[in-house]
GROMACS .gro file of N, CA, C and O in nm:
model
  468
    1UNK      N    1 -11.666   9.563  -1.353
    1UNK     CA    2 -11.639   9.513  -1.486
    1UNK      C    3 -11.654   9.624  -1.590
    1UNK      O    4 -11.585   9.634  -1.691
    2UNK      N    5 -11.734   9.689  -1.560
    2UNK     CA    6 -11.769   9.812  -1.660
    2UNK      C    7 -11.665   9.921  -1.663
    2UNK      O    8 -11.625   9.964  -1.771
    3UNK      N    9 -11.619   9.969  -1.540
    3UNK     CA   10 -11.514  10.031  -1.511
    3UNK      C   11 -11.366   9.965  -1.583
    3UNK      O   12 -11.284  10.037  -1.639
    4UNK      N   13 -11.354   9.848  -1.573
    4UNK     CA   14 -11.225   9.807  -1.624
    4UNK      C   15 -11.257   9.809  -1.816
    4UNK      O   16 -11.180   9.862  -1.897
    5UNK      N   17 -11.367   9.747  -1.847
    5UNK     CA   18 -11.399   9.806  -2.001
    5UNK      C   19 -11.391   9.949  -2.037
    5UNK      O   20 -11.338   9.986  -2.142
    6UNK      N   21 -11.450  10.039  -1.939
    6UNK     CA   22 -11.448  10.182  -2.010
    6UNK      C   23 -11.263  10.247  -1.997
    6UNK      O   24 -11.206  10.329  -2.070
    7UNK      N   25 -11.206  10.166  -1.867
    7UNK     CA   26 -11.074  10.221  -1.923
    7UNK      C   27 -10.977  10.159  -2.027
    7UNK      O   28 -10.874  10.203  -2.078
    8UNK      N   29 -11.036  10.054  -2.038
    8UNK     CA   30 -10.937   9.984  -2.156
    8UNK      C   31 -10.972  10.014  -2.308
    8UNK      O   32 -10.916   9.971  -2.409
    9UNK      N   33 -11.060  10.084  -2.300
    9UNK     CA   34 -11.158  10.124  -2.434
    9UNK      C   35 -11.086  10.317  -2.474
    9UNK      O   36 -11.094  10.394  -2.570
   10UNK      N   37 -11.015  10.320  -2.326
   10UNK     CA   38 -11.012  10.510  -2.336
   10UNK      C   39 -10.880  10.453  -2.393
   10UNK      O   40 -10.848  10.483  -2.508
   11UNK      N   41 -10.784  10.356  -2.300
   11UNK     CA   42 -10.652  10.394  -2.319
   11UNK      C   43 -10.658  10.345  -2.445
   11UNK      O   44 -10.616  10.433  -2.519
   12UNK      N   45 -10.699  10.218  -2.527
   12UNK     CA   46 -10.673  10.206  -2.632
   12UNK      C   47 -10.701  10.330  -2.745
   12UNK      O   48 -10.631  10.344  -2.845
   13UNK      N   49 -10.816  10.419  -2.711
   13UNK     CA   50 -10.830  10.542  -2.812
   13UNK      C   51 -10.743  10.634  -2.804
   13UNK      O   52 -10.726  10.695  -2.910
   14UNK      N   53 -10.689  10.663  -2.728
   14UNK     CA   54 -10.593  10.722  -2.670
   14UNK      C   55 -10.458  10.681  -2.730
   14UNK      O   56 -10.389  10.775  -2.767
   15UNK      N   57 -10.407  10.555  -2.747
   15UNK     CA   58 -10.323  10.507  -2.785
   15UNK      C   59 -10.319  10.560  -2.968
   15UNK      O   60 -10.245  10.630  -3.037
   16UNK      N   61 -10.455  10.473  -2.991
   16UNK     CA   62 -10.470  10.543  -3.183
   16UNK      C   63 -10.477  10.657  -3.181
   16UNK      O   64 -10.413  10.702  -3.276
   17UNK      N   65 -10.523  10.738  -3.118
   17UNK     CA   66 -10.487  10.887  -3.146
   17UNK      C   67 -10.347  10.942  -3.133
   17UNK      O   68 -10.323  11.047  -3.194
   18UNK      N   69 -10.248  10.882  -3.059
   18UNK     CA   70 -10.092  10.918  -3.038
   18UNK      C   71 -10.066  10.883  -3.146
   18UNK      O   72  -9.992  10.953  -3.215
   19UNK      N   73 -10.137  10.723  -3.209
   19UNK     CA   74 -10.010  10.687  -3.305
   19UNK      C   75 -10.049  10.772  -3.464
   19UNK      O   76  -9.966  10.789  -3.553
   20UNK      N   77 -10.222  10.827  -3.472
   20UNK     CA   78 -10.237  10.875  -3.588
   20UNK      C   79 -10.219  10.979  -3.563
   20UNK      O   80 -10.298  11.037  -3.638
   21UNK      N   81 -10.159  11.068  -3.495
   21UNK     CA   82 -10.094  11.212  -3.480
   21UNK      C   83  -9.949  11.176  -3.539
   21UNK      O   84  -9.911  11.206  -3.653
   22UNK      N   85  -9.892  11.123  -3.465
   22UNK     CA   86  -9.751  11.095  -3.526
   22UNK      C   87  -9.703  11.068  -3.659
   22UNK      O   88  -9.597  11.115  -3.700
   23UNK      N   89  -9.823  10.945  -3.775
   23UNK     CA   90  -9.780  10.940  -3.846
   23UNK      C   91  -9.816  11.037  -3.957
   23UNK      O   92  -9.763  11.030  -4.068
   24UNK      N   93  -9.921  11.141  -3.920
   24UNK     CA   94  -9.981  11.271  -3.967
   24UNK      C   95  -9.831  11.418  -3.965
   24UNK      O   96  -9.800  11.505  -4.047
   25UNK      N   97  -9.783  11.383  -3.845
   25UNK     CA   98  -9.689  11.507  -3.815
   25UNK      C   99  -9.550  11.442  -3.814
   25UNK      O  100  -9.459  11.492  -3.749
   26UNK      N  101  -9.536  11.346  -3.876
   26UNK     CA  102  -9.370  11.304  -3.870
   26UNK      C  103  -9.324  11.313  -4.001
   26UNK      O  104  -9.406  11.304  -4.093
   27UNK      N  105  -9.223  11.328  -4.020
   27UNK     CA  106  -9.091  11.408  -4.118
   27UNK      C  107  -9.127  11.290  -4.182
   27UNK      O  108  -9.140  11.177  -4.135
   28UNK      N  109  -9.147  11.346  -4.340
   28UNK     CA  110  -9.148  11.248  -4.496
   28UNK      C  111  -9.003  11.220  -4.489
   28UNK      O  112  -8.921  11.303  -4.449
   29UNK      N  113  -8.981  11.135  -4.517
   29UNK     CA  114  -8.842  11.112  -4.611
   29UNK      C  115  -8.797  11.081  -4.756
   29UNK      O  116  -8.787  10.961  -4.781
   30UNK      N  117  -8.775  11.148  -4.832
   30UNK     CA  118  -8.777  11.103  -4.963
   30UNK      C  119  -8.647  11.027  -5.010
   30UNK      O  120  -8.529  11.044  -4.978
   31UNK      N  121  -8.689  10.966  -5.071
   31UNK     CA  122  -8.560  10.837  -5.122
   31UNK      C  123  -8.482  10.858  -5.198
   31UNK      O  124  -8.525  10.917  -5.297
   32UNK      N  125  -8.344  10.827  -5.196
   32UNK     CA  126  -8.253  10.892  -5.267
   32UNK      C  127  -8.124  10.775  -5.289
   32UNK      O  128  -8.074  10.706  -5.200
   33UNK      N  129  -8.107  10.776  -5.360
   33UNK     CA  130  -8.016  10.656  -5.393
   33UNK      C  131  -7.865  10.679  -5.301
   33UNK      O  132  -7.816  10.582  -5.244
   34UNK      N  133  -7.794  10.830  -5.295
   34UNK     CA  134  -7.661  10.925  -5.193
   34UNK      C  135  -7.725  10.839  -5.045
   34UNK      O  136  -7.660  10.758  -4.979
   35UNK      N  137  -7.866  10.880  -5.019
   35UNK     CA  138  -7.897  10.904  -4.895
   35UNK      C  139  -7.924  10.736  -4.834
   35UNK      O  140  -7.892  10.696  -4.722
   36UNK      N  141  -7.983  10.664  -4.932
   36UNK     CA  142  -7.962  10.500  -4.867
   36UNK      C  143  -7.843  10.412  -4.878
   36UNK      O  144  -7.841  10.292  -4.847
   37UNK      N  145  -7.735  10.487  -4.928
   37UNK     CA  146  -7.593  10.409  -4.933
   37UNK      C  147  -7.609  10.383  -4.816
   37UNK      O  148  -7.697  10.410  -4.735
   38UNK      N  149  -7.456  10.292  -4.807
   38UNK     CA  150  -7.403  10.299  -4.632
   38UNK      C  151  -7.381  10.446  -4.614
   38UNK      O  152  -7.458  10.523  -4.557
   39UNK      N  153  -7.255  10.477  -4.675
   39UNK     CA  154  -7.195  10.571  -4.617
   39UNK      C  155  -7.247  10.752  -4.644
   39UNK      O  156  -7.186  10.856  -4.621
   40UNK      N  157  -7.370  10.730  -4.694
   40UNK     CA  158  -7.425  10.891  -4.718
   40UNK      C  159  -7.354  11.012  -4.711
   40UNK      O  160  -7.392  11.115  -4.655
   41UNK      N  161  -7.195  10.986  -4.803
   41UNK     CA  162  -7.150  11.133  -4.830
   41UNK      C  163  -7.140  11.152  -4.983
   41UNK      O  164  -7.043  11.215  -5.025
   42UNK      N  165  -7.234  11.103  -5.073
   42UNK     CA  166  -7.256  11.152  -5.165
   42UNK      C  167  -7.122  11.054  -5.270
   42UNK      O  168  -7.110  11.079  -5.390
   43UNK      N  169  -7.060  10.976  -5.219
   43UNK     CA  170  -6.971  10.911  -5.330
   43UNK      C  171  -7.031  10.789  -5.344
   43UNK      O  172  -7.125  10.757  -5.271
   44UNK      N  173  -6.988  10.716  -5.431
   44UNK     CA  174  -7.035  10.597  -5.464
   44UNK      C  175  -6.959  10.475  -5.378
   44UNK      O  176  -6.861  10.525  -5.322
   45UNK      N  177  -6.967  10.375  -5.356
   45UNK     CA  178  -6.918  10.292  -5.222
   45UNK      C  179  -6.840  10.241  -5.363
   45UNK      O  180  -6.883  10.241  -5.478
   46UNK      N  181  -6.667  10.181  -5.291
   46UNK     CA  182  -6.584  10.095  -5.392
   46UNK      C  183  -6.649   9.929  -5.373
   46UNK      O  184  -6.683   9.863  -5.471
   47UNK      N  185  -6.654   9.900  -5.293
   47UNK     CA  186  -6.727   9.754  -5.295
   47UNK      C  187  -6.861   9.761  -5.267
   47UNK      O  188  -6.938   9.854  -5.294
   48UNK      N  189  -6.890   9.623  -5.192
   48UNK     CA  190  -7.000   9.588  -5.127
   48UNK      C  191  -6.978   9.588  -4.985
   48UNK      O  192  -6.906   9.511  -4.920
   49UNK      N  193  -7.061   9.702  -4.937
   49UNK     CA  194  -7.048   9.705  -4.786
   49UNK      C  195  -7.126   9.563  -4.672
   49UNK      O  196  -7.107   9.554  -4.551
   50UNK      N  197  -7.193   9.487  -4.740
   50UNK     CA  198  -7.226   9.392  -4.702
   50UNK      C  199  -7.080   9.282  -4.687
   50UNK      O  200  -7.023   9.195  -4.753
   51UNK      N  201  -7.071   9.328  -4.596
   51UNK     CA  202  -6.921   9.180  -4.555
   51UNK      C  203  -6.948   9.054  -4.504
   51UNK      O  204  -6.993   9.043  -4.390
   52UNK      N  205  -6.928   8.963  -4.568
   52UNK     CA  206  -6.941   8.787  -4.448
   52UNK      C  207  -6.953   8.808  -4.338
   52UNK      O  208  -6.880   8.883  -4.273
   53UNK      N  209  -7.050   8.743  -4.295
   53UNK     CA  210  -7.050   8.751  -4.192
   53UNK      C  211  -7.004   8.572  -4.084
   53UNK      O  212  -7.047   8.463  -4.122
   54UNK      N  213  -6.928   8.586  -3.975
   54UNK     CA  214  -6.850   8.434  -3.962
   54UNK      C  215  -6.963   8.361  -3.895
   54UNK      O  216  -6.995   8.403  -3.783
   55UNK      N  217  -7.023   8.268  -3.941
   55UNK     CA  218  -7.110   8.210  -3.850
   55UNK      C  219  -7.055   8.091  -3.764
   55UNK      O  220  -7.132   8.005  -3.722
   56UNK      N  221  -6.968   8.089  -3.748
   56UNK     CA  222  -6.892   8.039  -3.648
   56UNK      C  223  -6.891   8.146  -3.516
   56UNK      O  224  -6.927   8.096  -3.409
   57UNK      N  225  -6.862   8.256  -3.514
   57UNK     CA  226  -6.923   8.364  -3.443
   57UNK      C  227  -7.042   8.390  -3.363
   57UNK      O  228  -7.055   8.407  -3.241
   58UNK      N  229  -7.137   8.387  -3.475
   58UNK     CA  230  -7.279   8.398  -3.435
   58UNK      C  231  -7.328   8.298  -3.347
   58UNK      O  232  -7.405   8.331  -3.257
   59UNK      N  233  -7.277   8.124  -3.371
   59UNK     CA  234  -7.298   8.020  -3.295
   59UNK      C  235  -7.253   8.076  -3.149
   59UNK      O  236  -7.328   8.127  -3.065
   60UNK      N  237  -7.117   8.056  -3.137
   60UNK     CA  238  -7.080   8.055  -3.008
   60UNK      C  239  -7.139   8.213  -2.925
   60UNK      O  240  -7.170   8.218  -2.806
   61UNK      N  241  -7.143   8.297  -2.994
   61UNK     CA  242  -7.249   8.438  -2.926
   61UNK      C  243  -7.356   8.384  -2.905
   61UNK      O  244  -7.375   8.417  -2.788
   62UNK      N  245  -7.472   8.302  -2.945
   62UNK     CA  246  -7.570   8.254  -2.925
   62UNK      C  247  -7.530   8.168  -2.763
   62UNK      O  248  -7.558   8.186  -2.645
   63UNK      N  249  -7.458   8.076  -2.836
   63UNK     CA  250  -7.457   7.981  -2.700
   63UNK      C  251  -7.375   8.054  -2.570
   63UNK      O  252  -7.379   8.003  -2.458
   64UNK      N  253  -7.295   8.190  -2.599
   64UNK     CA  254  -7.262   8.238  -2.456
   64UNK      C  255  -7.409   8.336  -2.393
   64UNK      O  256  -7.436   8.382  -2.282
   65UNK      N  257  -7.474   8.338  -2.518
   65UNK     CA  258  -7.577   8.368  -2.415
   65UNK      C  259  -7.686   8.340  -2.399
   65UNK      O  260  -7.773   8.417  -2.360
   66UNK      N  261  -7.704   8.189  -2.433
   66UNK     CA  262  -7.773   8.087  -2.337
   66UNK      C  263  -7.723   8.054  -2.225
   66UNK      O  264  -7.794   8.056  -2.124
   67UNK      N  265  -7.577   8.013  -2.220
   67UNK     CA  266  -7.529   8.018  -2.043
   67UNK      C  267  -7.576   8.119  -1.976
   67UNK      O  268  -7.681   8.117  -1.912
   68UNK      N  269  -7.489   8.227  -1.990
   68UNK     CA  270  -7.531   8.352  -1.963
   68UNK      C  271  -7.669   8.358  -1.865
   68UNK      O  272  -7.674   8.365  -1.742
   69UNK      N  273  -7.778   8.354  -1.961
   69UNK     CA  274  -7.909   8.356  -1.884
   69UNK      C  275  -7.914   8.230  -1.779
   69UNK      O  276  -7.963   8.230  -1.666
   70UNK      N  277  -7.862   8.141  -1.835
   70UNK     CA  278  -7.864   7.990  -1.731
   70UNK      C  279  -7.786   8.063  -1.618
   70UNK      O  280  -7.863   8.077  -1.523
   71UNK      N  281  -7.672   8.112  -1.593
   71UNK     CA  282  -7.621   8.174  -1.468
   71UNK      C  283  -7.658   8.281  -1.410
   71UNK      O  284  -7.605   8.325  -1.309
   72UNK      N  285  -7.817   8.365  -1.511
   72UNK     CA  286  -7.864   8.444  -1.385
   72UNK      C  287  -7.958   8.372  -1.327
   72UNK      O  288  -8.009   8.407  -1.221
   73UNK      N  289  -8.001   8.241  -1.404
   73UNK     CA  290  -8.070   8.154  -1.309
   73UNK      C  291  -8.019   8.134  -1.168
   73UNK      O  292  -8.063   8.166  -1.057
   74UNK      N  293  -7.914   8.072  -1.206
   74UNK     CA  294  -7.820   8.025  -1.077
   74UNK      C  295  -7.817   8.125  -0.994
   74UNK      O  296  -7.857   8.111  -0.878
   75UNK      N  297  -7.793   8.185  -1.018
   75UNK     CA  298  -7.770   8.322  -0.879
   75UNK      C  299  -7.852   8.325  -0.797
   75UNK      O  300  -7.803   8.290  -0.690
   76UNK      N  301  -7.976   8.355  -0.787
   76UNK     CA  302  -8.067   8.351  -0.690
   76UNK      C  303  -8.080   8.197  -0.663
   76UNK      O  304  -8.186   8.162  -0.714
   77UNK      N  305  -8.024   8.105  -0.612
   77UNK     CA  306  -7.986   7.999  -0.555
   77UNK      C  307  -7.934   7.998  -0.470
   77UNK      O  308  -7.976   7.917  -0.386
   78UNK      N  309  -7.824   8.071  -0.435
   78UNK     CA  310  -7.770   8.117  -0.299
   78UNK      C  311  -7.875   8.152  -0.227
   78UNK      O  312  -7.922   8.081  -0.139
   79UNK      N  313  -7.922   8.270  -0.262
   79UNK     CA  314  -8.017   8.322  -0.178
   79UNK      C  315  -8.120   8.291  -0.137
   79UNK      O  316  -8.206   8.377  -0.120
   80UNK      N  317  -8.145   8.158  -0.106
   80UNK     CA  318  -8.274   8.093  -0.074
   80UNK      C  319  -8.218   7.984   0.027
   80UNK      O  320  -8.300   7.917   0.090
   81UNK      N  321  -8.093   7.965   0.044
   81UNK     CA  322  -8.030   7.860   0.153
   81UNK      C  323  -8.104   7.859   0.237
   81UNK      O  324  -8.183   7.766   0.250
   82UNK      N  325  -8.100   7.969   0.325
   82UNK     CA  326  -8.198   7.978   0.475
   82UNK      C  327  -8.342   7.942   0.435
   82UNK      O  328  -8.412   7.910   0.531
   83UNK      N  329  -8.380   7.940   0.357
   83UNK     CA  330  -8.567   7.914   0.338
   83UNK      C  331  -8.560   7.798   0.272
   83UNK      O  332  -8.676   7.757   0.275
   84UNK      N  333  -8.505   7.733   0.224
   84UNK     CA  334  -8.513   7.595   0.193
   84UNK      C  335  -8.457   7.451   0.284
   84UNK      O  336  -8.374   7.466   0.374
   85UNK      N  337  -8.510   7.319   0.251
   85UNK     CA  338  -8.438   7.215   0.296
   85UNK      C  339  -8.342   7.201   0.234
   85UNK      O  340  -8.341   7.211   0.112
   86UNK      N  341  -8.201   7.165   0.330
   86UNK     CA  342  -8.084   7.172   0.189
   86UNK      C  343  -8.068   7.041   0.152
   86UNK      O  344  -7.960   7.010   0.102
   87UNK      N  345  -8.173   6.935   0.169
   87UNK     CA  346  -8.179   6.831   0.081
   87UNK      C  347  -8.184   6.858  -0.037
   87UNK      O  348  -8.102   6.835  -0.126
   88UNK      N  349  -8.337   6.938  -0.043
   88UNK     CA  350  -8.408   6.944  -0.173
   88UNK      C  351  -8.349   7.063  -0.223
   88UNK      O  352  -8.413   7.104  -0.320
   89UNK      N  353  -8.221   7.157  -0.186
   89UNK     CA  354  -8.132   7.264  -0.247
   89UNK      C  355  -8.022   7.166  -0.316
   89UNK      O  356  -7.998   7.180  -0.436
   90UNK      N  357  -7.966   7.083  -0.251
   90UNK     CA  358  -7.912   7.005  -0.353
   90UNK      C  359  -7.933   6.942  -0.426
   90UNK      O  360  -7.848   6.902  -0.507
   91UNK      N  361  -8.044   6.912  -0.426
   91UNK     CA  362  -8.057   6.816  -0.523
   91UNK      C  363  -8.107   6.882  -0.671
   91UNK      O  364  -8.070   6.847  -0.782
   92UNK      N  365  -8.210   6.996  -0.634
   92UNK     CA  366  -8.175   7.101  -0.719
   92UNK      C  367  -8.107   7.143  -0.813
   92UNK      O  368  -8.111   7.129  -0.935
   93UNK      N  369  -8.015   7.220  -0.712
   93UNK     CA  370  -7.887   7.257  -0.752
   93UNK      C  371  -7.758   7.187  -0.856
   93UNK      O  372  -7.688   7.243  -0.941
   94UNK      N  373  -7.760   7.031  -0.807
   94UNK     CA  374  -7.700   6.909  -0.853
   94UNK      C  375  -7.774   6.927  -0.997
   94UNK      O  376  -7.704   6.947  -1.097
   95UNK      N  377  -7.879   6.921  -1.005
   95UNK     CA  378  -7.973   6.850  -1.113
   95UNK      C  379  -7.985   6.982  -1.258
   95UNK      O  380  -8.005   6.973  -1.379
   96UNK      N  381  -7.959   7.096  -1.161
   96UNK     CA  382  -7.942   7.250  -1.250
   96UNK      C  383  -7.821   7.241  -1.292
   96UNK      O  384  -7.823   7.286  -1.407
   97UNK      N  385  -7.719   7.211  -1.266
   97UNK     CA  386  -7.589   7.219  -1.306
   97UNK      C  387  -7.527   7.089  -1.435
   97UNK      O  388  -7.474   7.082  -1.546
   98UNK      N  389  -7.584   6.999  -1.318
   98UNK     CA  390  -7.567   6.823  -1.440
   98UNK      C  391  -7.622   6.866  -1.609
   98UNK      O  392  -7.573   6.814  -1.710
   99UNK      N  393  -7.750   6.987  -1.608
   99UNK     CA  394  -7.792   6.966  -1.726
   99UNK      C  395  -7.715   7.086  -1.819
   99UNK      O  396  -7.695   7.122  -1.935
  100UNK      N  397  -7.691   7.117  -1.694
  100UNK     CA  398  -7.563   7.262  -1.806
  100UNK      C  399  -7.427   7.167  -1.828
  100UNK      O  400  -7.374   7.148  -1.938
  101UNK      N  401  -7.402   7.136  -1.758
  101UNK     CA  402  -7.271   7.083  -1.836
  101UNK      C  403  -7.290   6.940  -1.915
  101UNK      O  404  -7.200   6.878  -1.970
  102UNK      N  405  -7.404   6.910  -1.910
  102UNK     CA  406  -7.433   6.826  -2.041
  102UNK      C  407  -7.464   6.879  -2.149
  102UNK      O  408  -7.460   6.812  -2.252
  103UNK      N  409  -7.510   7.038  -2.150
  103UNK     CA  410  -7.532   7.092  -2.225
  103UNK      C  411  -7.357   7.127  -2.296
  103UNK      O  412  -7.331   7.097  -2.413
  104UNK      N  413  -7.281   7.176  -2.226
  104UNK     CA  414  -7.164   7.226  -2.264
  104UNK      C  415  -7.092   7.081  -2.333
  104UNK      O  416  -7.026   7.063  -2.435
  105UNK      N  417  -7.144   6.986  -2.219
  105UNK     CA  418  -7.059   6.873  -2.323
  105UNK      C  419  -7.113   6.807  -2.478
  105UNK      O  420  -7.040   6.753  -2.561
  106UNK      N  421  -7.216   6.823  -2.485
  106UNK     CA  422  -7.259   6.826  -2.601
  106UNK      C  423  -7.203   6.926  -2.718
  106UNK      O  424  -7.151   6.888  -2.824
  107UNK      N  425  -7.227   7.084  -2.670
  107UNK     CA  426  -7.170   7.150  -2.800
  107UNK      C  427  -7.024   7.104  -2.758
  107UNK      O  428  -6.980   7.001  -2.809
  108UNK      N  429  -6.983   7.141  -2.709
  108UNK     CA  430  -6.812   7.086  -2.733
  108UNK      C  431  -6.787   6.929  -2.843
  108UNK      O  432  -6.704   6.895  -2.928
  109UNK      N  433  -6.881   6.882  -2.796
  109UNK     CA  434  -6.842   6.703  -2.878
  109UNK      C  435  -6.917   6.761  -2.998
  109UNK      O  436  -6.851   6.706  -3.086
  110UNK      N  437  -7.029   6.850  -3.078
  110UNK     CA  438  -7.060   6.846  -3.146
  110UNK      C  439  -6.964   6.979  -3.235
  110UNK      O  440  -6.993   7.012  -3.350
  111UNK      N  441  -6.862   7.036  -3.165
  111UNK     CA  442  -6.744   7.067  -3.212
  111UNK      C  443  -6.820   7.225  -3.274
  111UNK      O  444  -6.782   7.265  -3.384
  112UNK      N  445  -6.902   7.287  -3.214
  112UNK     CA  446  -6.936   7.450  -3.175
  112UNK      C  447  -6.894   7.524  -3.121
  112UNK      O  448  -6.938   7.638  -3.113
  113UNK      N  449  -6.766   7.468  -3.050
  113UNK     CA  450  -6.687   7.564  -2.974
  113UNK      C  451  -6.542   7.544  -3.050
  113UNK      O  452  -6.442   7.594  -2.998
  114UNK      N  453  -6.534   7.488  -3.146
  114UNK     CA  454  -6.407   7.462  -3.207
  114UNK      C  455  -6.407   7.600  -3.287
  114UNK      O  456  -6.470   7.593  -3.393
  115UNK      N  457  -6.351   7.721  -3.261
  115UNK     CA  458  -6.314   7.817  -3.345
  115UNK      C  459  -6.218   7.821  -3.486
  115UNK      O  460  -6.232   7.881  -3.593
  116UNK      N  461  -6.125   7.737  -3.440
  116UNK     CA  462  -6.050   7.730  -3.565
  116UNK      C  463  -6.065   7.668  -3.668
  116UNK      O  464  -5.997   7.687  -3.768
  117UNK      N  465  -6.179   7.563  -3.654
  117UNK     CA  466  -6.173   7.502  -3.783
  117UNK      C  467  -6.316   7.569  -3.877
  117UNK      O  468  -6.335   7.533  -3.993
   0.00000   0.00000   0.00000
């Protein structure tokens, strides 16, 4: 126990000493109105570089990658055929899938995948 305290006590000093070296020896930056534009070549921007952003976009990017992760679930599902009962693989399997495409049928009926409107 003592051993696991005295190293968690070094690495953490260890750690504050990296980070108060760094912020001791790292490059000032001084602020400059050229230098925080967008485009930092010294002209003045004609608009606002802040553009709309479509949140119609952002939805459906969100929800492709909630599937997304839901299908690297799935994957390692195959790979367990031989070590499982394939009762309890289907039923599983059945029960992993039923809730994704209730999921899909939901945003679809709640009209999140409708791009055009």
């Amino acid at each position: 126990m003592l051993i696991l305290l005295s190293i968690s006590i070094l690495t953490l000093l260890i750690a504050s000493v990296v980070m108060i070296l760094a912020s001791i020896l790292s490059k000032k930056t001084i602020l400059d109105r050229e230098k925080n534009s967008p485009y930092e070549c010294g002209f003045d921007p004609k608009g606002s570089a802040r553009l709309p952003f479509s949140l119609r976009f952002f939805l459906i990017a969100v929800i492709f990658l909630i599937f997304d992760v839901e299908i690297t679930l799935l994957l390692p599902i195959a790979s367990i055929i031989p070590m499982t009962n394939i009762f309890s693989y289907l039923i599983t399997t059945s029960l992993f899938l039923s809730i994704l495409l209730l999921g899909l049928y939901y945003e679809w009926k709640q009209g999140a995948l409708d791009w055009s409107s």
